[in-house]
mmCIF file of C-alpha atoms in Angstrom:
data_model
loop_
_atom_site.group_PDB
_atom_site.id
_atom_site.type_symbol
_atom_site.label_atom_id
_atom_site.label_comp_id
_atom_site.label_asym_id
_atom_site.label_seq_id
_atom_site.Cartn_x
_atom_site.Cartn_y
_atom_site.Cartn_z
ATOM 1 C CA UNK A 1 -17.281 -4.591 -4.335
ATOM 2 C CA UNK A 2 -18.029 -8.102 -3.951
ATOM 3 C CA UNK A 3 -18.055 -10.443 -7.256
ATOM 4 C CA UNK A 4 -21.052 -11.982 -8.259
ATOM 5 C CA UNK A 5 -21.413 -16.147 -8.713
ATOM 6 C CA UNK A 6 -19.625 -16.150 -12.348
ATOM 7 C CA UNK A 7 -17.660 -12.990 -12.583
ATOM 8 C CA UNK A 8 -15.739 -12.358 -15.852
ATOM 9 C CA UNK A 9 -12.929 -11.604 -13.799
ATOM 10 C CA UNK A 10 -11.865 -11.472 -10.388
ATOM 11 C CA UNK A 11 -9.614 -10.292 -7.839
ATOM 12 C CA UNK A 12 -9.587 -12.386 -4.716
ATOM 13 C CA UNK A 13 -8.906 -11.375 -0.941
ATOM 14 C CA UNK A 14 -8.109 -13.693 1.445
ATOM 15 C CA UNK A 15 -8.413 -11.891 5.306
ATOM 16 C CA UNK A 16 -6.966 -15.091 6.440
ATOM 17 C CA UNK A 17 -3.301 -14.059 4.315
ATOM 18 C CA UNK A 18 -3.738 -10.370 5.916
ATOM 19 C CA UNK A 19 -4.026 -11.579 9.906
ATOM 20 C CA UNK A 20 -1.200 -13.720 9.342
ATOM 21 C CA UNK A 21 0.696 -11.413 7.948
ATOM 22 C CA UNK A 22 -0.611 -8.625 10.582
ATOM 23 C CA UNK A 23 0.635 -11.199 13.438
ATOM 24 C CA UNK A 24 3.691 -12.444 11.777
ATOM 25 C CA UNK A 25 5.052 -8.596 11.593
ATOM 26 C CA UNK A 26 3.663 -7.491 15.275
ATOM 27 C CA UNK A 27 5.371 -10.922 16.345
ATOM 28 C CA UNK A 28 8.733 -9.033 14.901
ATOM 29 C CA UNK A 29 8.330 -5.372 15.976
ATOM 30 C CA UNK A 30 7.087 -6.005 19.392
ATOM 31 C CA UNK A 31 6.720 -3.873 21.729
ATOM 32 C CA UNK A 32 6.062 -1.255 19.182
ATOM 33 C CA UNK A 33 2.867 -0.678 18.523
ATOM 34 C CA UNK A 34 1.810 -1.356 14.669
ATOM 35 C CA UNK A 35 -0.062 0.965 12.415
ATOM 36 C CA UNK A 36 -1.575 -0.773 9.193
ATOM 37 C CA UNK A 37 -1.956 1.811 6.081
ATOM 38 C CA UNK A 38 -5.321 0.957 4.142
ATOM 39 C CA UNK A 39 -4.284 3.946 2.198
ATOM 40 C CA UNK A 40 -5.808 3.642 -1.164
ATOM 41 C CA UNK A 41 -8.404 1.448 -1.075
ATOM 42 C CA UNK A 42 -6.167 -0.634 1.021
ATOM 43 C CA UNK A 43 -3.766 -1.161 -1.702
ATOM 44 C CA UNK A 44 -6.508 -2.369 -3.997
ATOM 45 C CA UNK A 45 -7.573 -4.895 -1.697
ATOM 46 C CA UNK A 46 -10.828 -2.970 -0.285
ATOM 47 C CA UNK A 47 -9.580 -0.709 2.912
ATOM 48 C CA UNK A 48 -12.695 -1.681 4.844
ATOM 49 C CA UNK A 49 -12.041 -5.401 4.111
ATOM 50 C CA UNK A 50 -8.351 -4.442 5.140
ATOM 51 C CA UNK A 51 -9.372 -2.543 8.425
ATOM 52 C CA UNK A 52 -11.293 -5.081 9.577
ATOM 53 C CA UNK A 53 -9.077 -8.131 9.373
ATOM 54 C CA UNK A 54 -6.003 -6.108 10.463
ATOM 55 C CA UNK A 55 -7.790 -4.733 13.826
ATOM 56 C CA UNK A 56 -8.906 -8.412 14.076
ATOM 57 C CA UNK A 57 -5.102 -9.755 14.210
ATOM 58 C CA UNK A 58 -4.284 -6.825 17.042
ATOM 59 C CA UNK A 59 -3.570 -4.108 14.607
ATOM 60 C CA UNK A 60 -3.331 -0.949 16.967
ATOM 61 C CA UNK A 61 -3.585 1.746 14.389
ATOM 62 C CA UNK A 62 -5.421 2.459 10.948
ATOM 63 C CA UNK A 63 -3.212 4.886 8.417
ATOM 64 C CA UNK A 64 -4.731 7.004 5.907
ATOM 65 C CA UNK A 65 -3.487 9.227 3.235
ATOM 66 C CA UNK A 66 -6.396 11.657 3.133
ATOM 67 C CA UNK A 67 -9.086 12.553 5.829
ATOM 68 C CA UNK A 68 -11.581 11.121 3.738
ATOM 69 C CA UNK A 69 -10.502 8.003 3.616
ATOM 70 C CA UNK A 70 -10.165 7.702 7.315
ATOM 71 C CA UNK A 71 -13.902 9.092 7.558
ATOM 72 C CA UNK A 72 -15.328 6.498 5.399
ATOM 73 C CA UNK A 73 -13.831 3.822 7.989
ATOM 74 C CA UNK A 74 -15.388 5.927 10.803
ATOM 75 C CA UNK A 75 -18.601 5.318 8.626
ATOM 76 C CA UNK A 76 -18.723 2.325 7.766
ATOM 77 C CA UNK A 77 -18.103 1.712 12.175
ATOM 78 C CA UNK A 78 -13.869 1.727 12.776
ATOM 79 C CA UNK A 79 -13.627 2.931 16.112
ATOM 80 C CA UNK A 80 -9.665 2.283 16.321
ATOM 81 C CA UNK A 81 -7.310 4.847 16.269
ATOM 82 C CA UNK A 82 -6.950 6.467 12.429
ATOM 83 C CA UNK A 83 -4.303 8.809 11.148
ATOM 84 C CA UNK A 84 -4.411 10.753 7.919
ATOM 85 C CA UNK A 85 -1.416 12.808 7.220
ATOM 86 C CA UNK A 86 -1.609 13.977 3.492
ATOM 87 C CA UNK A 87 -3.916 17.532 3.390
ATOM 88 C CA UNK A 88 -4.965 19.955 0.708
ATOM 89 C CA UNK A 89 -6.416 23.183 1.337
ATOM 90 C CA UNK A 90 -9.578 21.264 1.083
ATOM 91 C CA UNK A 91 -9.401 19.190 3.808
ATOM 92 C CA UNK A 92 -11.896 19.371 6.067
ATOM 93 C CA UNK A 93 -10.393 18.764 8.962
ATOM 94 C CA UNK A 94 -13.343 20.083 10.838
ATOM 95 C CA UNK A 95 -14.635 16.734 10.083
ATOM 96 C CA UNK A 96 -11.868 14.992 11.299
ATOM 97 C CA UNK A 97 -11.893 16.108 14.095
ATOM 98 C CA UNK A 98 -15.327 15.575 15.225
ATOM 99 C CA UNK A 99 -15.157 12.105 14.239
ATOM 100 C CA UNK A 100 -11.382 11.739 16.105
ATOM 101 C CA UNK A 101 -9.159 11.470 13.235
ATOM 102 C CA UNK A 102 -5.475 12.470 14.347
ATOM 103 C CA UNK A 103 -3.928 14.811 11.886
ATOM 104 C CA UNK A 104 -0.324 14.492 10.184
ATOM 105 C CA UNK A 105 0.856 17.998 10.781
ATOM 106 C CA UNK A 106 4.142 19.248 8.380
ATOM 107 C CA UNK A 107 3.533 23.281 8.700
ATOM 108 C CA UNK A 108 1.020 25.022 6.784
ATOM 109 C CA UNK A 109 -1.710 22.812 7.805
ATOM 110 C CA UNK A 110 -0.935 24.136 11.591
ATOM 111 C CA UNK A 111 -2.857 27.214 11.672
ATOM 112 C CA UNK A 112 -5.955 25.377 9.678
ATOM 113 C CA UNK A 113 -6.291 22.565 12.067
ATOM 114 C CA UNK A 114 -5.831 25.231 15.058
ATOM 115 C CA UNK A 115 -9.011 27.189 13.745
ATOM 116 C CA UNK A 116 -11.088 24.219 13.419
ATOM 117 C CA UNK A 117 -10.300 23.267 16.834
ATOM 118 C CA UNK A 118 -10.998 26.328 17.652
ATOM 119 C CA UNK A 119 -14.220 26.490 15.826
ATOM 120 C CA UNK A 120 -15.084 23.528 17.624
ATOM 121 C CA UNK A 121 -14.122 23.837 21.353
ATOM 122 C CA UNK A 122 -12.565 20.610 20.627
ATOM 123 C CA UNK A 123 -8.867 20.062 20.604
ATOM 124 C CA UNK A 124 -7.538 18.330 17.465
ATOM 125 C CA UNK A 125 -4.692 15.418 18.032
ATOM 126 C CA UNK A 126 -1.896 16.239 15.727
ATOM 127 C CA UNK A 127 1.202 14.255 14.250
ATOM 128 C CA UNK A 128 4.015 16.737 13.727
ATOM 129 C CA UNK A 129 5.989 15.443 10.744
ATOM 130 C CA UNK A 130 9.474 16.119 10.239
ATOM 131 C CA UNK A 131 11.304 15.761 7.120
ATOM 132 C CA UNK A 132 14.467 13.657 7.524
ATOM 133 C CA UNK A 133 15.553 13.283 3.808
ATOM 134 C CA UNK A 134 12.363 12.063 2.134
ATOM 135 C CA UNK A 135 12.211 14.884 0.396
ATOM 136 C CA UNK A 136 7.997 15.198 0.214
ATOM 137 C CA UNK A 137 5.898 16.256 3.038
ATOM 138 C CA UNK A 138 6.941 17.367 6.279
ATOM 139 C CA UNK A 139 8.964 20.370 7.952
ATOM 140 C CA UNK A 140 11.993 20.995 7.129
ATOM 141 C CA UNK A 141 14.573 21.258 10.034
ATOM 142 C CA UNK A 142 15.103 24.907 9.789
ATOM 143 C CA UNK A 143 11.841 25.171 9.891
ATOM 144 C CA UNK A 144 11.636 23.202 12.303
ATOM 145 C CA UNK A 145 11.655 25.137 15.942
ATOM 146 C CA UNK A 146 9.578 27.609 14.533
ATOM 147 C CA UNK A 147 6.386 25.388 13.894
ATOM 148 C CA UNK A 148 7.206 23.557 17.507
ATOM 149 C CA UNK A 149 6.996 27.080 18.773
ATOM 150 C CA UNK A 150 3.733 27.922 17.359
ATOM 151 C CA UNK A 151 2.522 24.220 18.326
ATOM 152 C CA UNK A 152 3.486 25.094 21.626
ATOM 153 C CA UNK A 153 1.461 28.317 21.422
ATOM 154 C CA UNK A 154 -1.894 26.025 20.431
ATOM 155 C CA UNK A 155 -1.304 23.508 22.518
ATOM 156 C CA UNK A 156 -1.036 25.977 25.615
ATOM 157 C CA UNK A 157 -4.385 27.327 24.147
ATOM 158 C CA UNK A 158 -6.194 24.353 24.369
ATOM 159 C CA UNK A 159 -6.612 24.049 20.767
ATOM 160 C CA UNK A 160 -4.119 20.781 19.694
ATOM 161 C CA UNK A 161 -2.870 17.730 21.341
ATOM 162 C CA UNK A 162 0.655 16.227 20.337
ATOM 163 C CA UNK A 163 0.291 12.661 20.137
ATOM 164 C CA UNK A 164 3.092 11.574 17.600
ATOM 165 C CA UNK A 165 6.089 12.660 16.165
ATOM 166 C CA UNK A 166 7.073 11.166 12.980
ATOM 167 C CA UNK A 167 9.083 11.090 9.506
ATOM 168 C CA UNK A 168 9.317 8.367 6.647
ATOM 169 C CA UNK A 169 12.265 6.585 4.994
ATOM 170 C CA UNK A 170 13.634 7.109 1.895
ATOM 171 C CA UNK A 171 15.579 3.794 1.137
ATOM 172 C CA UNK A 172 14.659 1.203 3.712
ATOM 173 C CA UNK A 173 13.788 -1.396 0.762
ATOM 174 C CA UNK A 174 17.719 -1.169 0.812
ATOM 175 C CA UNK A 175 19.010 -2.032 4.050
ATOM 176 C CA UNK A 176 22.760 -1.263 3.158
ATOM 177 C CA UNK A 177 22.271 2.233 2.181
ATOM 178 C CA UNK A 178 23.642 4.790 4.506
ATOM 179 C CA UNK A 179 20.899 7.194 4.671
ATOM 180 C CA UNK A 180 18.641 5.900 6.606
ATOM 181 C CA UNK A 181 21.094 6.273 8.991
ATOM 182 C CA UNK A 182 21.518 9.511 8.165
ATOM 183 C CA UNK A 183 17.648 10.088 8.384
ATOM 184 C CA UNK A 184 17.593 8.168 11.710
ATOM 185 C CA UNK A 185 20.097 10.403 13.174
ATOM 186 C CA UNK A 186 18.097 12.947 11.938
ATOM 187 C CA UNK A 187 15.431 11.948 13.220
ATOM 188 C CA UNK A 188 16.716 11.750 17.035
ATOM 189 C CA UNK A 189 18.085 15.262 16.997
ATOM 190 C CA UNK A 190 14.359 16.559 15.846
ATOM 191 C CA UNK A 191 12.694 14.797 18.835
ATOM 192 C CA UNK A 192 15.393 16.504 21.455
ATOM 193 C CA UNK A 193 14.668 19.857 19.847
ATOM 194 C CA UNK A 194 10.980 19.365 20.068
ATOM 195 C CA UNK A 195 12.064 18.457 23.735
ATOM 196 C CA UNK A 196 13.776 21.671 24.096
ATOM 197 C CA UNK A 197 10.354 23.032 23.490
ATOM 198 C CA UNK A 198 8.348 20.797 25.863
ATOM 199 C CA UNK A 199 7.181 18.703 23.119
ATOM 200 C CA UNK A 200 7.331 15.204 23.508
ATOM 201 C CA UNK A 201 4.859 12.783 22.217
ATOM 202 C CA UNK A 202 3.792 9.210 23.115
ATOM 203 C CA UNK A 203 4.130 7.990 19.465
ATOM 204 C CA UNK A 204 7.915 8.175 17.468
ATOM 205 C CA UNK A 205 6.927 6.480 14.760
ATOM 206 C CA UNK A 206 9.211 5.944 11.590
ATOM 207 C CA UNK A 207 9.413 2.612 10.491
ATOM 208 C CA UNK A 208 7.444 1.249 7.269
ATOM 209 C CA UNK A 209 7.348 -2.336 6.272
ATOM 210 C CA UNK A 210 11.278 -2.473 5.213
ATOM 211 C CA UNK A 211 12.334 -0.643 8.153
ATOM 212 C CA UNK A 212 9.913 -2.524 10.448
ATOM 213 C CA UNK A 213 11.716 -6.160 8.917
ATOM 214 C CA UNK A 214 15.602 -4.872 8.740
ATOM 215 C CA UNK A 215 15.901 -1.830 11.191
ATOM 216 C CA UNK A 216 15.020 -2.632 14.904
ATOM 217 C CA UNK A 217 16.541 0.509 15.713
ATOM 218 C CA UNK A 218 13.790 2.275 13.775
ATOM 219 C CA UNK A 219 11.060 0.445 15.350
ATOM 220 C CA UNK A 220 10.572 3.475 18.146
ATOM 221 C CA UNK A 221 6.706 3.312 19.660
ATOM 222 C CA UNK A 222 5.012 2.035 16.250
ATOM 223 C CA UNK A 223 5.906 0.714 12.989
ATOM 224 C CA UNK A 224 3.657 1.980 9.648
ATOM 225 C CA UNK A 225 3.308 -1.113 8.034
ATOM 226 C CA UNK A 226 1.801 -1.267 4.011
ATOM 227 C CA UNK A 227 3.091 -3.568 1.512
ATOM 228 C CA UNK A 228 3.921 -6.440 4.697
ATOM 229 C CA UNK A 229 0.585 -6.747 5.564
ATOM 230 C CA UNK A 230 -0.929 -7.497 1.721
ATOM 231 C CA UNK A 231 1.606 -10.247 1.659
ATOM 232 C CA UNK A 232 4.335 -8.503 -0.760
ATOM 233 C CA UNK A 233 8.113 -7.972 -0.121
ATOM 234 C CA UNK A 234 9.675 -4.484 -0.167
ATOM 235 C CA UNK A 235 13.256 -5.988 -1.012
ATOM 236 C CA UNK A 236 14.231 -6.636 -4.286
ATOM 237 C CA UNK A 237 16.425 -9.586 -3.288
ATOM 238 C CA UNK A 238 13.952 -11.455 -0.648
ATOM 239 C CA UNK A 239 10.880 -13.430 -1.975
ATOM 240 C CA UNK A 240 7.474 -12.973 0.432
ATOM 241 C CA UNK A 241 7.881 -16.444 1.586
ATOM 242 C CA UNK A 242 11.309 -15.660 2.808
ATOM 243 C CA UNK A 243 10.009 -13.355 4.967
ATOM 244 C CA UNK A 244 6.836 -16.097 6.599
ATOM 245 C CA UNK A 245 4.493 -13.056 4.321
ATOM 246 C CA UNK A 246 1.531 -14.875 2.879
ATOM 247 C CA UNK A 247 0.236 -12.922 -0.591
ATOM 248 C CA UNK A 248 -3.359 -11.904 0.080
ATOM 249 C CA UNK A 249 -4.324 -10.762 -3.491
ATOM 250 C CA UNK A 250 -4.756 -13.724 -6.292
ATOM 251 C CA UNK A 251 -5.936 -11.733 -9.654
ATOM 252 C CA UNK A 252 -8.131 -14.189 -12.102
ATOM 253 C CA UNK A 253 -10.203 -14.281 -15.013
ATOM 254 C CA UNK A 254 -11.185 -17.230 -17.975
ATOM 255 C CA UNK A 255 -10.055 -17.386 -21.660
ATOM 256 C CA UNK A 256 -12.031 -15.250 -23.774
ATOM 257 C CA UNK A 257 -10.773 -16.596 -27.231
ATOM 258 C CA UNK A 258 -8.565 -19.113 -28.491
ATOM 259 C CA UNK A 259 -7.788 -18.970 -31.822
ATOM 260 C CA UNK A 260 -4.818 -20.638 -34.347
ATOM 261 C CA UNK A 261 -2.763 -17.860 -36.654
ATOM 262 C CA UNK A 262 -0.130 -18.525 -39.610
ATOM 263 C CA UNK A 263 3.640 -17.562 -38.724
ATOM 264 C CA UNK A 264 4.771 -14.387 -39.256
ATOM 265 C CA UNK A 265 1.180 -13.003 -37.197
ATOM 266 C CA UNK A 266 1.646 -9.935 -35.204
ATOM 267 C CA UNK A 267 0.171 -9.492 -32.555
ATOM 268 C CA UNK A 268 -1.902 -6.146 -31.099
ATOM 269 C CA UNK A 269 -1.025 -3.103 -31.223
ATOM 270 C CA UNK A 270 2.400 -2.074 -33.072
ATOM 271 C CA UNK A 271 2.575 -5.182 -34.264
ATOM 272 C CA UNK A 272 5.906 -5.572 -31.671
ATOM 273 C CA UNK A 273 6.002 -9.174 -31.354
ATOM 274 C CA UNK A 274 5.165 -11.893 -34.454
ATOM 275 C CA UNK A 275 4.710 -15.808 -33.816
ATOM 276 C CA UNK A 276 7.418 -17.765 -35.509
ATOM 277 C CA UNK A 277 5.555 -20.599 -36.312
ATOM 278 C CA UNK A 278 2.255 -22.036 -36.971
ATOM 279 C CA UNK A 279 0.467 -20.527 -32.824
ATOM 280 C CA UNK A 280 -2.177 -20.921 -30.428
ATOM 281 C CA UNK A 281 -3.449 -17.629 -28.990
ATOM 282 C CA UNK A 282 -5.252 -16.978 -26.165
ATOM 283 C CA UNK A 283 -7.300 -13.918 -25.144
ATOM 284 C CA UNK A 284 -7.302 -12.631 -21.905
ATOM 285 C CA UNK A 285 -10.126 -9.923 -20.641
ATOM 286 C CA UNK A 286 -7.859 -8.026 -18.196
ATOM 287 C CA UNK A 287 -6.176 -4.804 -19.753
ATOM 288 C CA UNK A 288 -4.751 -1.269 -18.773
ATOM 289 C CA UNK A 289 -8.058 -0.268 -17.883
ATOM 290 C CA UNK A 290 -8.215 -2.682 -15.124
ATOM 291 C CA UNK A 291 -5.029 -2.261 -13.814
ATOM 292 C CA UNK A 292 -2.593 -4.236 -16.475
ATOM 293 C CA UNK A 293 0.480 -2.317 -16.612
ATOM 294 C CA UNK A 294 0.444 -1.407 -20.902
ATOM 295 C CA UNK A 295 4.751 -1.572 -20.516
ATOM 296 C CA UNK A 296 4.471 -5.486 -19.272
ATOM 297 C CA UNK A 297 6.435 -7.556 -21.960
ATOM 298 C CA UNK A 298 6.503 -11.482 -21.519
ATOM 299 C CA UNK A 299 4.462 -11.338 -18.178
ATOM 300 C CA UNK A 300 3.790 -14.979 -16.667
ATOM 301 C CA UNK A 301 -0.115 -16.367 -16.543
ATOM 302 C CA UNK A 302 -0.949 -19.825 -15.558
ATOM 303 C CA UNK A 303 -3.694 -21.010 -17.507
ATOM 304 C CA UNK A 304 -5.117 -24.624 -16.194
ATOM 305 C CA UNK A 305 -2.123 -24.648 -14.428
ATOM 306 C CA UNK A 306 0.519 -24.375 -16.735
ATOM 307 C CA UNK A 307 3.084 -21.302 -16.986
ATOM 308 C CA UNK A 308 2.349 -19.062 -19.997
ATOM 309 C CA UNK A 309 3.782 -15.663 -21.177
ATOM 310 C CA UNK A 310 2.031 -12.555 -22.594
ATOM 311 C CA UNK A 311 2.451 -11.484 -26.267
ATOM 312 C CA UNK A 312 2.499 -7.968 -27.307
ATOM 313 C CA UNK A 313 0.988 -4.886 -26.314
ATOM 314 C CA UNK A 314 -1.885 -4.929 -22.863
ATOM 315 C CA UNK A 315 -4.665 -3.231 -24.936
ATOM 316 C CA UNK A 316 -7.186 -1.006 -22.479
ATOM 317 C CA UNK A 317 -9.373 -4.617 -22.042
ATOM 318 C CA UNK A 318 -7.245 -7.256 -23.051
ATOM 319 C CA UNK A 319 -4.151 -8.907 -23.676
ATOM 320 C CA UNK A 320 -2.716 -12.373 -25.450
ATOM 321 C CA UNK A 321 -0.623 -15.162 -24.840
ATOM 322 C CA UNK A 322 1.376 -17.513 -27.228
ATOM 323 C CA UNK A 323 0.190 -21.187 -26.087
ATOM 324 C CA UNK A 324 2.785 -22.448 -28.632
ATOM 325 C CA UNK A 325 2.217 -25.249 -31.245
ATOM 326 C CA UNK A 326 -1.016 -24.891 -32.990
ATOM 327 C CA UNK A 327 -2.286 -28.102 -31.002
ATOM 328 C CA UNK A 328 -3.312 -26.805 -27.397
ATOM 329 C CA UNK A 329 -5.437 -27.626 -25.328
ATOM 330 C CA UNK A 330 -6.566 -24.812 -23.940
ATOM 331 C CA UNK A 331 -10.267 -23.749 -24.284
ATOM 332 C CA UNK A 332 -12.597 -20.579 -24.106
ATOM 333 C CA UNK A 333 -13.552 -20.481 -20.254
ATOM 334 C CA UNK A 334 -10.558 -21.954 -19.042
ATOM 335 C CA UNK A 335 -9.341 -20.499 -15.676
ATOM 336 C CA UNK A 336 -6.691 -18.044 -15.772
ATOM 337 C CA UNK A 337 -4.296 -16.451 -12.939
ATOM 338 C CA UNK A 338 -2.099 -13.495 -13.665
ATOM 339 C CA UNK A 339 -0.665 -13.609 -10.219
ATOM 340 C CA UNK A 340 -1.332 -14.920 -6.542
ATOM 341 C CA UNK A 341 -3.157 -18.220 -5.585
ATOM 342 C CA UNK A 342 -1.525 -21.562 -6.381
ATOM 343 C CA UNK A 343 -0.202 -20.214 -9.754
ATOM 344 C CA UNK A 344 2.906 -19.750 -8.109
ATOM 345 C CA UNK A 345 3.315 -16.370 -9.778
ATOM 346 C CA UNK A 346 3.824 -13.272 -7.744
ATOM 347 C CA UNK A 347 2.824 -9.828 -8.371
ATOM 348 C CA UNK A 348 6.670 -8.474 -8.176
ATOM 349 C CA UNK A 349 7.119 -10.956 -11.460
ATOM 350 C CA UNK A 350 4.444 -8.644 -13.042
ATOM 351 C CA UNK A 351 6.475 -5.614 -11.572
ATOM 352 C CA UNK A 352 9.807 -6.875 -13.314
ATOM 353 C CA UNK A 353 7.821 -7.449 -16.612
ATOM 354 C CA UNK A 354 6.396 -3.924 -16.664
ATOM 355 C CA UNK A 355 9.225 -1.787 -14.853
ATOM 356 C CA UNK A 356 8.055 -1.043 -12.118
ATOM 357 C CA UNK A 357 7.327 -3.033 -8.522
ATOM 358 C CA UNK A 358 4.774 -4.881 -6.729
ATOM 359 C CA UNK A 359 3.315 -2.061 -4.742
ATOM 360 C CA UNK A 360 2.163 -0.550 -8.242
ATOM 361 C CA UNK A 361 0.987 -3.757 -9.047
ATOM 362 C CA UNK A 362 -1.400 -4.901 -6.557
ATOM 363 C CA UNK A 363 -2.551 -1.015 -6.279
ATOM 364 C CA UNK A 364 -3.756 -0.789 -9.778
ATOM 365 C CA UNK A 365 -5.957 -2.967 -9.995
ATOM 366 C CA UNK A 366 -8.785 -1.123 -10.968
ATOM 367 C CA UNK A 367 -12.959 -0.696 -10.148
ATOM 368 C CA UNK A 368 -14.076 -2.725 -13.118
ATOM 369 C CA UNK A 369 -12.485 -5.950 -11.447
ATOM 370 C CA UNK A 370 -14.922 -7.057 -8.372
ATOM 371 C CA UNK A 371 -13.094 -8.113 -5.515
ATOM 372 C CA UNK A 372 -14.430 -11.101 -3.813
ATOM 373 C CA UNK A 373 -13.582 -11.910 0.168
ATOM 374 C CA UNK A 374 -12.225 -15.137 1.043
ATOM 375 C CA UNK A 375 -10.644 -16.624 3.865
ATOM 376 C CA UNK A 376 -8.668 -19.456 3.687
ATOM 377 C CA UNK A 377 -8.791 -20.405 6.835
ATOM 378 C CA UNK A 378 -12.217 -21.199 7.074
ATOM 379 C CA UNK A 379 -11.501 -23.039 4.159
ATOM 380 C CA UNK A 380 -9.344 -25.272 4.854
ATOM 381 C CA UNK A 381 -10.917 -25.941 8.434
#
């Protein structure tokens, strides 16, 4: 969605942020290839919007969780490269493979793929997945010569090309941890037994955003890259800046209501937090239902500018801050910036607040806040 002139609130994309941050990672990983996940609406930010400035920036690859998310790229024109590697019995992956989709392959979704293929005199281009200590999708390693063998069996048929060979980390956000070693390792050994089998593929990829800035050794042929390219940090201990990431998200809105209480108020629901004194509240239309986490407690807005925190329970449209003494100056239709911009507040500050972290909090964001396209470059030219 696009916001109209006046929106009541706002979530802003800037394609300039996303090409930086597209070029500042490829810069790092090179000469692996990079694939940029627009997974889920491109983490909130509009996958199409995503796609587009990503391929722009030299973005060799386009990840998807389902098949028809990579088919609504293929509609709306994305001619690059798209894998989709999370399938359901309904997955069509007849579809996907008449519009060129490559399929993540883990086991059962072997013999589906196969028929389609079949159905269609048109090989599909498979992903095998292995499982390295993720613990989620992809085969197991004692499972694992059997599905090479019956890949091997399709493949001889005509029916399946192996293009990649891949798994996904389990702690990379925490570069000291000794699995991903372990996983690495793992890893390695599953790519000489697929070798054993005369399976080898052009594309090892294992590497997501953490992995891709701490693990060189895990950089392979491509890098998945998510979180990196929105502008976000997947360490707990290392700011975006640090990294030269440039947030592309900035979430706004205006006051709603301002309004002076007695001490002693409480404020929404449960009554879990009561002014001390004489306050100034402010209401702010963003709430649960548009992707405000309910569990945030003192979460940091910058209203005109200035640093405020949030009182009390996110209601499903709303939420309030304590402006203080009695005397603001704050005013219904004021600007308001819950994170991203110039506010100087960042979406992992919301993820702290609410227990959780700044993938959630960018991702939430829901349908009932437009997002409007910017790019900052033309801007400031």
């Amino acid at each position: 969605m696009v916001s109209p002139a006046g929106a009541e609130r706002t979530a802003l994309i800037d394609t300039a942020a996303i090409r930086h941050n597209v070029r500042t990672i490829a810069e790092f990983v090179r000469p692996a290839k990079m694939m940029v996940a627009v997974k889920a609406d491109g983490y909130g930010h509009g996958a199409l919007t995503v796609a587009r400035a990503a391929l722009d920036a030299g973005a060799d690859w386009l990840g998807t969780a389902h098949v028809t998310e990579a088919l609504a790229l293929r509609e709306a024109g994305i001619e690059a490269p798209v894998l989709a590697w999370l399938h359901t019995r309904g997955t069509d992956f007849a579809q996907a493979i008449e519009h060129h989709i490559d399929l993540g392959v883990s086991g059962w979704e072997l013999e589906e793929v196969a028929a389609a293929a079949a159905s269609l005199q048109t090989p599909a281009r498979i992903h095998l997945k292995i499982d390295t200590g993720l613990g989620r999708n992809g085969s197991t390693m004692a499972a694992w010569p059997d599905l090479l063998q019956r890949v091997r069996q399709h493949k001889e048929q005509g029916l399946i090309s192996v293009e990649g060979i891949f798994t996904h980390l389990a702690v990379a956000d925490e570069p000291d941890r000794r699995e991903t070693d372990e996983q690495l390792s793992a890893y390695r050994q599953a790519l000489e037994i697929a070798a054993e089998h005369g399976i080898v593929a052009d594309l090892r990829h294992v590497a997501n955003t953490p992995a891709a800035l701490s693990r060189p050794d895990a950089h392979f042929d491509m890098v998945r890259v998510g979180v990196g390219v929105y502008g976000q940090s997947p360490f707990a201990d290392r700011s975006a800046e640090s990294l030269g990431l440039k947030p592309a998200m900035e979430l706004r809105t205006t006051v709603a209501n301002v309004k002076v209480v007695p001490a002693g108020q409480g404020i929404s629901y449960g009554l879990t937090h009561r002014v001390d004194r004489p306050s100034a509240l402010a209401l702010i239309p963003l709430g649960y239902a548009d992707g405000i986490p309910r569990s945030a407690v003192h979460a940091p807005v910058s209203i005109n500018g200035t640093l405020y925190r949030s009182a009390g329970r996110v209601a499903m449209d709303q939420f309030v801050v304590d402006l203080g003494p009695a005397d603001t100056d704050v005013q219904v239709g004021d600007e308001v910036t819950i994170f991203g911009g110039a506010s100087g507040i960042s979406a992992a500050e919301w993820g702290t607040a609410s227990g959780t972290i700044n993938y959630e909090i960018i991702t939430r964001i829901g349908a009932r806040v437009p997002r409007e396209v910017t790019d900052s470059s033309v801007t400031e030219a």
